[in-house]
């Protein structure tokens, strides 16, 4: 099993050039599966984890302790570097966010993402100066702990600000030292290209929240360095369960008969096991 330091180095190297896909997993089994398929890095998903516990995402239902334990469990299950989705850092103050960064590193993660929104429908986005101060504190902690920090501008998803405001925030996050920049919810390649052209650091794009139908080649050409899946894979799984359940209620079992059997699944999972 690689050390955390080795995982951090491998994760950082993936961002040096080209574009890679980073699936967001929600338990050790899904981590084993995607590791076995040959992916080079993984991330957690607050949405997928919340779904698995019957909770809402981004509503403050999950605690820091729960998310830390969950992320640590996944990081320990794979040889691959794992980046943790830590929502708003579970703190409003810069000092609180910095403490969360240290704790994520101590939990064995190679990276983490911090958002600039909070579970507050009336005022979801932190004011600009406050948002930048939070990321600046997170950068300081990330440098001390040696962990790859992704700074997220999530206000477009929360309908708190527009593209120009998101880009302004990302450029400010870049200026204070964030390693990776991320503004989920881009509507298409034109905006994605504009965002990547305006930022020198690696840009993450999430599949499933806009720009539907874009291929890996198109996103690479647009300047994207990393592609994540957010909660989309978990939604895919829970969607299949929902459809199967409805089919069973109607007296049918065709979907269950058509799914891959355990030998194929376990063979793939075995490729992602540590050691």
PDB file of C-alpha atoms in Angstrom:
ATOM      1  CA  UNK A   1       0.000   0.000   0.000  1.00  0.00           C
ATOM      2  CA  UNK A   2       1.462   3.389  -0.964  1.00  0.00           C
ATOM      3  CA  UNK A   3       1.989   5.948   1.765  1.00  0.00           C
ATOM      4  CA  UNK A   4      -0.211   9.031   1.890  1.00  0.00           C
ATOM      5  CA  UNK A   5       2.764  11.100   0.723  1.00  0.00           C
ATOM      6  CA  UNK A   6       3.147   8.850  -2.323  1.00  0.00           C
ATOM      7  CA  UNK A   7      -0.558   9.146  -3.071  1.00  0.00           C
ATOM      8  CA  UNK A   8      -0.349  12.946  -2.857  1.00  0.00           C
ATOM      9  CA  UNK A   9       2.595  12.970  -5.265  1.00  0.00           C
ATOM     10  CA  UNK A  10       0.768  10.678  -7.695  1.00  0.00           C
ATOM     11  CA  UNK A  11      -2.377  12.807  -7.498  1.00  0.00           C
ATOM     12  CA  UNK A  12      -0.471  16.028  -8.073  1.00  0.00           C
ATOM     13  CA  UNK A  13       1.354  14.512 -11.058  1.00  0.00           C
ATOM     14  CA  UNK A  14      -1.949  13.622 -12.733  1.00  0.00           C
ATOM     15  CA  UNK A  15      -2.743  17.341 -12.946  1.00  0.00           C
ATOM     16  CA  UNK A  16       0.528  18.235 -14.685  1.00  0.00           C
ATOM     17  CA  UNK A  17      -0.763  17.807 -18.240  1.00  0.00           C
ATOM     18  CA  UNK A  18      -3.485  16.175 -20.292  1.00  0.00           C
ATOM     19  CA  UNK A  19      -6.875  15.327 -18.822  1.00  0.00           C
ATOM     20  CA  UNK A  20      -7.946  12.463 -16.563  1.00  0.00           C
ATOM     21  CA  UNK A  21     -11.267  11.128 -15.305  1.00  0.00           C
ATOM     22  CA  UNK A  22     -11.788  10.879 -11.540  1.00  0.00           C
ATOM     23  CA  UNK A  23     -14.908   8.890 -10.566  1.00  0.00           C
ATOM     24  CA  UNK A  24     -16.665   9.939  -7.353  1.00  0.00           C
ATOM     25  CA  UNK A  25     -17.276   6.844  -5.223  1.00  0.00           C
ATOM     26  CA  UNK A  26     -19.405   6.411  -2.117  1.00  0.00           C
ATOM     27  CA  UNK A  27     -18.148   3.238  -0.398  1.00  0.00           C
ATOM     28  CA  UNK A  28     -15.147   0.855  -0.443  1.00  0.00           C
ATOM     29  CA  UNK A  29     -16.916  -1.449  -2.901  1.00  0.00           C
ATOM     30  CA  UNK A  30     -17.333   1.249  -5.530  1.00  0.00           C
ATOM     31  CA  UNK A  31     -13.720   2.319  -4.872  1.00  0.00           C
ATOM     32  CA  UNK A  32     -12.557  -1.247  -5.566  1.00  0.00           C
ATOM     33  CA  UNK A  33     -14.679  -1.428  -8.703  1.00  0.00           C
ATOM     34  CA  UNK A  34     -13.349   1.751 -10.309  1.00  0.00           C
ATOM     35  CA  UNK A  35      -9.816   0.990  -9.185  1.00  0.00           C
ATOM     36  CA  UNK A  36     -10.138  -2.385 -10.855  1.00  0.00           C
ATOM     37  CA  UNK A  37     -11.253  -0.709 -14.071  1.00  0.00           C
ATOM     38  CA  UNK A  38      -7.951   1.166 -14.203  1.00  0.00           C
ATOM     39  CA  UNK A  39      -8.819   4.682 -13.101  1.00  0.00           C
ATOM     40  CA  UNK A  40      -5.887   6.534 -11.562  1.00  0.00           C
ATOM     41  CA  UNK A  41      -7.609   8.601  -8.872  1.00  0.00           C
ATOM     42  CA  UNK A  42     -10.927   8.696  -7.041  1.00  0.00           C
ATOM     43  CA  UNK A  43     -12.958  11.211  -5.112  1.00  0.00           C
ATOM     44  CA  UNK A  44     -15.708  10.913  -2.556  1.00  0.00           C
ATOM     45  CA  UNK A  45     -19.146  12.399  -3.159  1.00  0.00           C
ATOM     46  CA  UNK A  46     -21.143  14.071  -0.440  1.00  0.00           C
ATOM     47  CA  UNK A  47     -24.284  13.419  -2.493  1.00  0.00           C
ATOM     48  CA  UNK A  48     -23.561   9.700  -2.926  1.00  0.00           C
ATOM     49  CA  UNK A  49     -22.730   9.288   0.738  1.00  0.00           C
ATOM     50  CA  UNK A  50     -25.843  11.211   1.774  1.00  0.00           C
ATOM     51  CA  UNK A  51     -28.006   9.061  -0.530  1.00  0.00           C
ATOM     52  CA  UNK A  52     -26.520   5.891   0.970  1.00  0.00           C
ATOM     53  CA  UNK A  53     -27.638   7.059   4.417  1.00  0.00           C
ATOM     54  CA  UNK A  54     -31.050   8.248   3.302  1.00  0.00           C
ATOM     55  CA  UNK A  55     -30.110  11.894   3.822  1.00  0.00           C
ATOM     56  CA  UNK A  56     -30.096  15.098   1.763  1.00  0.00           C
ATOM     57  CA  UNK A  57     -26.938  16.502   0.223  1.00  0.00           C
ATOM     58  CA  UNK A  58     -25.777  20.020   0.986  1.00  0.00           C
ATOM     59  CA  UNK A  59     -28.352  20.523   3.701  1.00  0.00           C
ATOM     60  CA  UNK A  60     -26.107  20.135   6.735  1.00  0.00           C
ATOM     61  CA  UNK A  61     -27.488  16.670   7.512  1.00  0.00           C
ATOM     62  CA  UNK A  62     -24.049  15.004   7.537  1.00  0.00           C
ATOM     63  CA  UNK A  63     -21.571  15.998  10.232  1.00  0.00           C
ATOM     64  CA  UNK A  64     -17.859  16.600   9.845  1.00  0.00           C
ATOM     65  CA  UNK A  65     -17.118  13.491  11.896  1.00  0.00           C
ATOM     66  CA  UNK A  66     -19.312  11.348   9.664  1.00  0.00           C
ATOM     67  CA  UNK A  67     -17.765  12.678   6.468  1.00  0.00           C
ATOM     68  CA  UNK A  68     -14.220  12.331   7.794  1.00  0.00           C
ATOM     69  CA  UNK A  69     -14.800   8.714   8.837  1.00  0.00           C
ATOM     70  CA  UNK A  70     -16.407   7.979   5.481  1.00  0.00           C
ATOM     71  CA  UNK A  71     -13.533   9.549   3.509  1.00  0.00           C
ATOM     72  CA  UNK A  72     -10.928   7.766   5.631  1.00  0.00           C
ATOM     73  CA  UNK A  73     -12.690   4.439   5.018  1.00  0.00           C
ATOM     74  CA  UNK A  74     -12.516   4.919   1.256  1.00  0.00           C
ATOM     75  CA  UNK A  75      -8.905   6.166   1.308  1.00  0.00           C
ATOM     76  CA  UNK A  76      -7.865   3.065   3.271  1.00  0.00           C
ATOM     77  CA  UNK A  77      -9.638   0.769   0.802  1.00  0.00           C
ATOM     78  CA  UNK A  78      -7.565   1.606  -2.277  1.00  0.00           C
ATOM     79  CA  UNK A  79      -4.030   2.151  -3.487  1.00  0.00           C
ATOM     80  CA  UNK A  80      -5.260   5.135  -5.479  1.00  0.00           C
ATOM     81  CA  UNK A  81      -5.148   8.755  -4.337  1.00  0.00           C
ATOM     82  CA  UNK A  82      -8.554   9.907  -3.065  1.00  0.00           C
ATOM     83  CA  UNK A  83      -9.831  13.476  -2.865  1.00  0.00           C
ATOM     84  CA  UNK A  84     -12.522  14.220  -0.277  1.00  0.00           C
ATOM     85  CA  UNK A  85     -15.661  16.228  -0.972  1.00  0.00           C
ATOM     86  CA  UNK A  86     -15.778  18.306   2.218  1.00  0.00           C
ATOM     87  CA  UNK A  87     -18.608  20.656   1.217  1.00  0.00           C
ATOM     88  CA  UNK A  88     -18.006  24.069   2.879  1.00  0.00           C
ATOM     89  CA  UNK A  89     -15.320  22.669   5.162  1.00  0.00           C
ATOM     90  CA  UNK A  90     -17.908  22.313   7.926  1.00  0.00           C
ATOM     91  CA  UNK A  91     -16.952  25.743   9.190  1.00  0.00           C
ATOM     92  CA  UNK A  92     -17.706  29.366   8.409  1.00  0.00           C
ATOM     93  CA  UNK A  93     -14.477  30.870   9.713  1.00  0.00           C
ATOM     94  CA  UNK A  94     -11.133  30.654   7.873  1.00  0.00           C
ATOM     95  CA  UNK A  95      -9.576  29.089  10.988  1.00  0.00           C
ATOM     96  CA  UNK A  96     -12.279  26.439  11.058  1.00  0.00           C
ATOM     97  CA  UNK A  97     -11.755  25.594   7.398  1.00  0.00           C
ATOM     98  CA  UNK A  98      -7.985  25.333   7.974  1.00  0.00           C
ATOM     99  CA  UNK A  99      -8.586  22.902  10.838  1.00  0.00           C
ATOM    100  CA  UNK A 100     -10.754  20.759   8.563  1.00  0.00           C
ATOM    101  CA  UNK A 101      -7.991  20.645   5.948  1.00  0.00           C
ATOM    102  CA  UNK A 102      -5.541  19.333   8.552  1.00  0.00           C
ATOM    103  CA  UNK A 103      -8.005  16.713   9.717  1.00  0.00           C
ATOM    104  CA  UNK A 104      -8.644  15.496   6.173  1.00  0.00           C
ATOM    105  CA  UNK A 105      -4.898  15.038   5.643  1.00  0.00           C
ATOM    106  CA  UNK A 106      -4.635  13.185   8.954  1.00  0.00           C
ATOM    107  CA  UNK A 107      -7.428  10.886   7.755  1.00  0.00           C
ATOM    108  CA  UNK A 108      -5.228   9.704   4.867  1.00  0.00           C
ATOM    109  CA  UNK A 109      -6.656  11.641   1.929  1.00  0.00           C
ATOM    110  CA  UNK A 110      -4.534  12.936  -0.962  1.00  0.00           C
ATOM    111  CA  UNK A 111      -6.794  15.878  -1.724  1.00  0.00           C
ATOM    112  CA  UNK A 112      -9.950  17.712  -0.757  1.00  0.00           C
ATOM    113  CA  UNK A 113     -12.406  20.223  -2.171  1.00  0.00           C
ATOM    114  CA  UNK A 114     -13.835  23.220  -0.309  1.00  0.00           C
ATOM    115  CA  UNK A 115     -16.964  25.037  -1.542  1.00  0.00           C
ATOM    116  CA  UNK A 116     -17.871  28.707  -1.227  1.00  0.00           C
ATOM    117  CA  UNK A 117     -21.509  27.978  -0.387  1.00  0.00           C
ATOM    118  CA  UNK A 118     -23.220  26.851   2.809  1.00  0.00           C
ATOM    119  CA  UNK A 119     -26.518  25.054   3.589  1.00  0.00           C
ATOM    120  CA  UNK A 120     -28.476  28.305   3.809  1.00  0.00           C
ATOM    121  CA  UNK A 121     -31.173  28.803   1.174  1.00  0.00           C
ATOM    122  CA  UNK A 122     -31.580  32.467   2.020  1.00  0.00           C
ATOM    123  CA  UNK A 123     -27.881  33.343   1.646  1.00  0.00           C
ATOM    124  CA  UNK A 124     -26.058  30.288   0.244  1.00  0.00           C
ATOM    125  CA  UNK A 125     -22.839  31.924  -0.983  1.00  0.00           C
ATOM    126  CA  UNK A 126     -20.215  33.439   1.295  1.00  0.00           C
ATOM    127  CA  UNK A 127     -19.541  37.088   0.404  1.00  0.00           C
ATOM    128  CA  UNK A 128     -16.601  37.468  -1.985  1.00  0.00           C
ATOM    129  CA  UNK A 129     -13.978  38.679   0.519  1.00  0.00           C
ATOM    130  CA  UNK A 130     -15.027  36.077   3.058  1.00  0.00           C
ATOM    131  CA  UNK A 131     -14.936  33.313   0.454  1.00  0.00           C
ATOM    132  CA  UNK A 132     -11.410  34.284  -0.591  1.00  0.00           C
ATOM    133  CA  UNK A 133     -10.226  34.491   3.028  1.00  0.00           C
ATOM    134  CA  UNK A 134     -11.556  30.985   3.648  1.00  0.00           C
ATOM    135  CA  UNK A 135      -9.687  29.567   0.655  1.00  0.00           C
ATOM    136  CA  UNK A 136      -6.525  31.460   1.589  1.00  0.00           C
ATOM    137  CA  UNK A 137      -6.625  29.842   5.043  1.00  0.00           C
ATOM    138  CA  UNK A 138      -7.298  26.468   3.442  1.00  0.00           C
ATOM    139  CA  UNK A 139      -4.288  26.929   1.141  1.00  0.00           C
ATOM    140  CA  UNK A 140      -2.050  27.677   4.113  1.00  0.00           C
ATOM    141  CA  UNK A 141      -3.216  24.533   5.870  1.00  0.00           C
ATOM    142  CA  UNK A 142      -2.913  22.463   2.684  1.00  0.00           C
ATOM    143  CA  UNK A 143       0.687  23.594   2.221  1.00  0.00           C
ATOM    144  CA  UNK A 144       1.481  22.627   5.821  1.00  0.00           C
ATOM    145  CA  UNK A 145      -0.255  19.255   5.543  1.00  0.00           C
ATOM    146  CA  UNK A 146       0.849  18.527   1.940  1.00  0.00           C
ATOM    147  CA  UNK A 147      -2.571  17.860   0.410  1.00  0.00           C
ATOM    148  CA  UNK A 148      -4.006  18.941  -2.956  1.00  0.00           C
ATOM    149  CA  UNK A 149      -6.644  21.624  -2.444  1.00  0.00           C
ATOM    150  CA  UNK A 150      -9.465  22.168  -4.916  1.00  0.00           C
ATOM    151  CA  UNK A 151     -11.312  25.468  -4.487  1.00  0.00           C
ATOM    152  CA  UNK A 152     -14.917  25.391  -5.643  1.00  0.00           C
ATOM    153  CA  UNK A 153     -17.151  28.252  -6.773  1.00  0.00           C
ATOM    154  CA  UNK A 154     -20.572  26.645  -6.386  1.00  0.00           C
ATOM    155  CA  UNK A 155     -22.743  29.728  -6.581  1.00  0.00           C
ATOM    156  CA  UNK A 156     -24.034  28.980 -10.085  1.00  0.00           C
ATOM    157  CA  UNK A 157     -25.521  25.722  -8.814  1.00  0.00           C
ATOM    158  CA  UNK A 158     -27.001  27.537  -5.827  1.00  0.00           C
ATOM    159  CA  UNK A 159     -28.255  30.328  -8.124  1.00  0.00           C
ATOM    160  CA  UNK A 160     -26.387  32.790  -5.934  1.00  0.00           C
ATOM    161  CA  UNK A 161     -24.295  34.393  -8.698  1.00  0.00           C
ATOM    162  CA  UNK A 162     -23.587  34.218 -12.422  1.00  0.00           C
ATOM    163  CA  UNK A 163     -20.713  33.005 -14.591  1.00  0.00           C
ATOM    164  CA  UNK A 164     -18.761  36.258 -14.372  1.00  0.00           C
ATOM    165  CA  UNK A 165     -18.928  36.153 -10.576  1.00  0.00           C
ATOM    166  CA  UNK A 166     -17.866  32.500 -10.548  1.00  0.00           C
ATOM    167  CA  UNK A 167     -14.870  33.315 -12.747  1.00  0.00           C
ATOM    168  CA  UNK A 168     -13.936  36.275 -10.539  1.00  0.00           C
ATOM    169  CA  UNK A 169     -13.962  34.001  -7.516  1.00  0.00           C
ATOM    170  CA  UNK A 170     -11.924  31.278  -9.200  1.00  0.00           C
ATOM    171  CA  UNK A 171      -9.280  33.787 -10.264  1.00  0.00           C
ATOM    172  CA  UNK A 172      -9.103  35.072  -6.683  1.00  0.00           C
ATOM    173  CA  UNK A 173      -8.842  31.504  -5.347  1.00  0.00           C
ATOM    174  CA  UNK A 174      -6.059  30.860  -7.858  1.00  0.00           C
ATOM    175  CA  UNK A 175      -4.265  34.019  -6.746  1.00  0.00           C
ATOM    176  CA  UNK A 176      -4.159  32.881  -3.115  1.00  0.00           C
ATOM    177  CA  UNK A 177      -2.707  29.506  -4.101  1.00  0.00           C
ATOM    178  CA  UNK A 178      -5.445  26.918  -4.697  1.00  0.00           C
ATOM    179  CA  UNK A 179      -4.021  24.055  -6.790  1.00  0.00           C
ATOM    180  CA  UNK A 180      -7.206  23.127  -8.676  1.00  0.00           C
ATOM    181  CA  UNK A 181     -10.208  25.289  -9.576  1.00  0.00           C
ATOM    182  CA  UNK A 182     -13.769  24.102  -9.999  1.00  0.00           C
ATOM    183  CA  UNK A 183     -17.057  25.835 -10.854  1.00  0.00           C
ATOM    184  CA  UNK A 184     -19.774  23.181 -11.296  1.00  0.00           C
ATOM    185  CA  UNK A 185     -22.804  23.866 -13.441  1.00  0.00           C
ATOM    186  CA  UNK A 186     -21.212  25.227 -16.634  1.00  0.00           C
ATOM    187  CA  UNK A 187     -23.874  25.193 -19.371  1.00  0.00           C
ATOM    188  CA  UNK A 188     -21.705  24.245 -22.339  1.00  0.00           C
ATOM    189  CA  UNK A 189     -18.331  24.159 -24.059  1.00  0.00           C
ATOM    190  CA  UNK A 190     -18.253  27.887 -24.765  1.00  0.00           C
ATOM    191  CA  UNK A 191     -18.318  28.726 -21.057  1.00  0.00           C
ATOM    192  CA  UNK A 192     -15.979  25.868 -20.196  1.00  0.00           C
ATOM    193  CA  UNK A 193     -13.427  27.107 -22.739  1.00  0.00           C
ATOM    194  CA  UNK A 194     -13.714  30.672 -21.452  1.00  0.00           C
ATOM    195  CA  UNK A 195     -13.185  29.526 -17.884  1.00  0.00           C
ATOM    196  CA  UNK A 196     -10.150  27.390 -18.732  1.00  0.00           C
ATOM    197  CA  UNK A 197      -8.619  30.172 -20.853  1.00  0.00           C
ATOM    198  CA  UNK A 198      -8.858  32.634 -17.977  1.00  0.00           C
ATOM    199  CA  UNK A 199      -7.204  30.351 -15.398  1.00  0.00           C
ATOM    200  CA  UNK A 200      -3.673  28.976 -15.426  1.00  0.00           C
ATOM    201  CA  UNK A 201      -4.107  26.300 -12.747  1.00  0.00           C
ATOM    202  CA  UNK A 202      -5.815  22.963 -13.524  1.00  0.00           C
ATOM    203  CA  UNK A 203      -9.596  23.144 -13.935  1.00  0.00           C
ATOM    204  CA  UNK A 204     -12.013  20.405 -12.890  1.00  0.00           C
ATOM    205  CA  UNK A 205     -15.249  19.859 -14.797  1.00  0.00           C
ATOM    206  CA  UNK A 206     -18.064  17.730 -13.413  1.00  0.00           C
ATOM    207  CA  UNK A 207     -20.151  15.506 -15.674  1.00  0.00           C
ATOM    208  CA  UNK A 208     -23.894  15.423 -15.052  1.00  0.00           C
ATOM    209  CA  UNK A 209     -24.448  19.047 -14.073  1.00  0.00           C
ATOM    210  CA  UNK A 210     -24.359  20.792 -17.418  1.00  0.00           C
ATOM    211  CA  UNK A 211     -22.670  20.519 -20.822  1.00  0.00           C
ATOM    212  CA  UNK A 212     -24.351  17.152 -21.314  1.00  0.00           C
ATOM    213  CA  UNK A 213     -22.975  15.124 -24.174  1.00  0.00           C
ATOM    214  CA  UNK A 214     -19.440  16.513 -24.059  1.00  0.00           C
ATOM    215  CA  UNK A 215     -16.821  13.880 -24.754  1.00  0.00           C
ATOM    216  CA  UNK A 216     -13.444  13.448 -23.087  1.00  0.00           C
ATOM    217  CA  UNK A 217     -11.782  14.700 -26.280  1.00  0.00           C
ATOM    218  CA  UNK A 218     -13.950  17.829 -26.389  1.00  0.00           C
ATOM    219  CA  UNK A 219     -13.367  18.671 -22.733  1.00  0.00           C
ATOM    220  CA  UNK A 220      -9.627  18.067 -23.103  1.00  0.00           C
ATOM    221  CA  UNK A 221      -9.523  20.379 -26.111  1.00  0.00           C
ATOM    222  CA  UNK A 222     -11.432  22.978 -24.099  1.00  0.00           C
ATOM    223  CA  UNK A 223      -8.624  22.985 -21.522  1.00  0.00           C
ATOM    224  CA  UNK A 224     -10.137  20.848 -18.779  1.00  0.00           C
ATOM    225  CA  UNK A 225      -7.460  19.007 -16.801  1.00  0.00           C
ATOM    226  CA  UNK A 226      -9.676  16.813 -14.605  1.00  0.00           C
ATOM    227  CA  UNK A 227     -13.179  15.375 -15.055  1.00  0.00           C
ATOM    228  CA  UNK A 228     -15.177  14.282 -12.029  1.00  0.00           C
ATOM    229  CA  UNK A 229     -18.595  12.651 -11.857  1.00  0.00           C
ATOM    230  CA  UNK A 230     -19.997  14.223  -8.685  1.00  0.00           C
ATOM    231  CA  UNK A 231     -23.105  12.391  -7.494  1.00  0.00           C
ATOM    232  CA  UNK A 232     -23.961  11.141 -11.003  1.00  0.00           C
ATOM    233  CA  UNK A 233     -22.689   7.584 -10.552  1.00  0.00           C
ATOM    234  CA  UNK A 234     -24.529   7.234  -7.255  1.00  0.00           C
ATOM    235  CA  UNK A 235     -27.674   8.631  -8.896  1.00  0.00           C
ATOM    236  CA  UNK A 236     -27.212   6.083 -11.690  1.00  0.00           C
ATOM    237  CA  UNK A 237     -27.112   3.241  -9.157  1.00  0.00           C
ATOM    238  CA  UNK A 238     -30.014   4.510  -7.080  1.00  0.00           C
ATOM    239  CA  UNK A 239     -31.945   5.195 -10.287  1.00  0.00           C
ATOM    240  CA  UNK A 240     -31.466   1.568 -11.344  1.00  0.00           C
ATOM    241  CA  UNK A 241     -32.676   0.435  -7.911  1.00  0.00           C
ATOM    242  CA  UNK A 242     -35.699   2.689  -8.237  1.00  0.00           C
ATOM    243  CA  UNK A 243     -36.561   1.309 -11.675  1.00  0.00           C
ATOM    244  CA  UNK A 244     -36.042  -2.293 -10.511  1.00  0.00           C
ATOM    245  CA  UNK A 245     -38.249  -1.705  -7.492  1.00  0.00           C
ATOM    246  CA  UNK A 246     -41.018  -0.296  -9.659  1.00  0.00           C
ATOM    247  CA  UNK A 247     -40.666  -3.229 -12.040  1.00  0.00           C
ATOM    248  CA  UNK A 248     -40.989  -5.692  -9.140  1.00  0.00           C
ATOM    249  CA  UNK A 249     -44.086  -3.899  -7.912  1.00  0.00           C
ATOM    250  CA  UNK A 250     -45.565  -4.505 -11.355  1.00  0.00           C
ATOM    251  CA  UNK A 251     -44.613  -8.191 -11.199  1.00  0.00           C
ATOM    252  CA  UNK A 252     -41.532  -8.124 -13.434  1.00  0.00           C
ATOM    253  CA  UNK A 253     -37.887  -9.071 -12.852  1.00  0.00           C
ATOM    254  CA  UNK A 254     -36.251  -8.514 -16.254  1.00  0.00           C
ATOM    255  CA  UNK A 255     -33.812  -5.869 -15.007  1.00  0.00           C
ATOM    256  CA  UNK A 256     -32.556  -8.160 -12.248  1.00  0.00           C
ATOM    257  CA  UNK A 257     -31.989 -11.018 -14.673  1.00  0.00           C
ATOM    258  CA  UNK A 258     -30.012  -8.783 -17.050  1.00  0.00           C
ATOM    259  CA  UNK A 259     -27.490  -7.357 -14.562  1.00  0.00           C
ATOM    260  CA  UNK A 260     -23.851  -8.583 -14.333  1.00  0.00           C
ATOM    261  CA  UNK A 261     -23.365 -11.540 -12.016  1.00  0.00           C
ATOM    262  CA  UNK A 262     -21.089 -11.566  -8.971  1.00  0.00           C
ATOM    263  CA  UNK A 263     -18.052 -13.296 -10.551  1.00  0.00           C
ATOM    264  CA  UNK A 264     -17.659 -10.443 -13.056  1.00  0.00           C
ATOM    265  CA  UNK A 265     -18.190  -7.772 -10.406  1.00  0.00           C
ATOM    266  CA  UNK A 266     -15.855  -9.373  -7.859  1.00  0.00           C
ATOM    267  CA  UNK A 267     -13.163  -9.975 -10.485  1.00  0.00           C
ATOM    268  CA  UNK A 268     -13.200  -6.258 -11.307  1.00  0.00           C
ATOM    269  CA  UNK A 269     -13.254  -5.243  -7.651  1.00  0.00           C
ATOM    270  CA  UNK A 270     -10.243  -7.423  -6.935  1.00  0.00           C
ATOM    271  CA  UNK A 271      -8.109  -5.237  -9.165  1.00  0.00           C
ATOM    272  CA  UNK A 272      -8.726  -2.273  -6.884  1.00  0.00           C
ATOM    273  CA  UNK A 273      -7.947  -3.874  -3.543  1.00  0.00           C
ATOM    274  CA  UNK A 274      -4.955  -2.534  -1.595  1.00  0.00           C
ATOM    275  CA  UNK A 275      -1.778  -4.523  -1.654  1.00  0.00           C
TER     276      UNK A 275
END
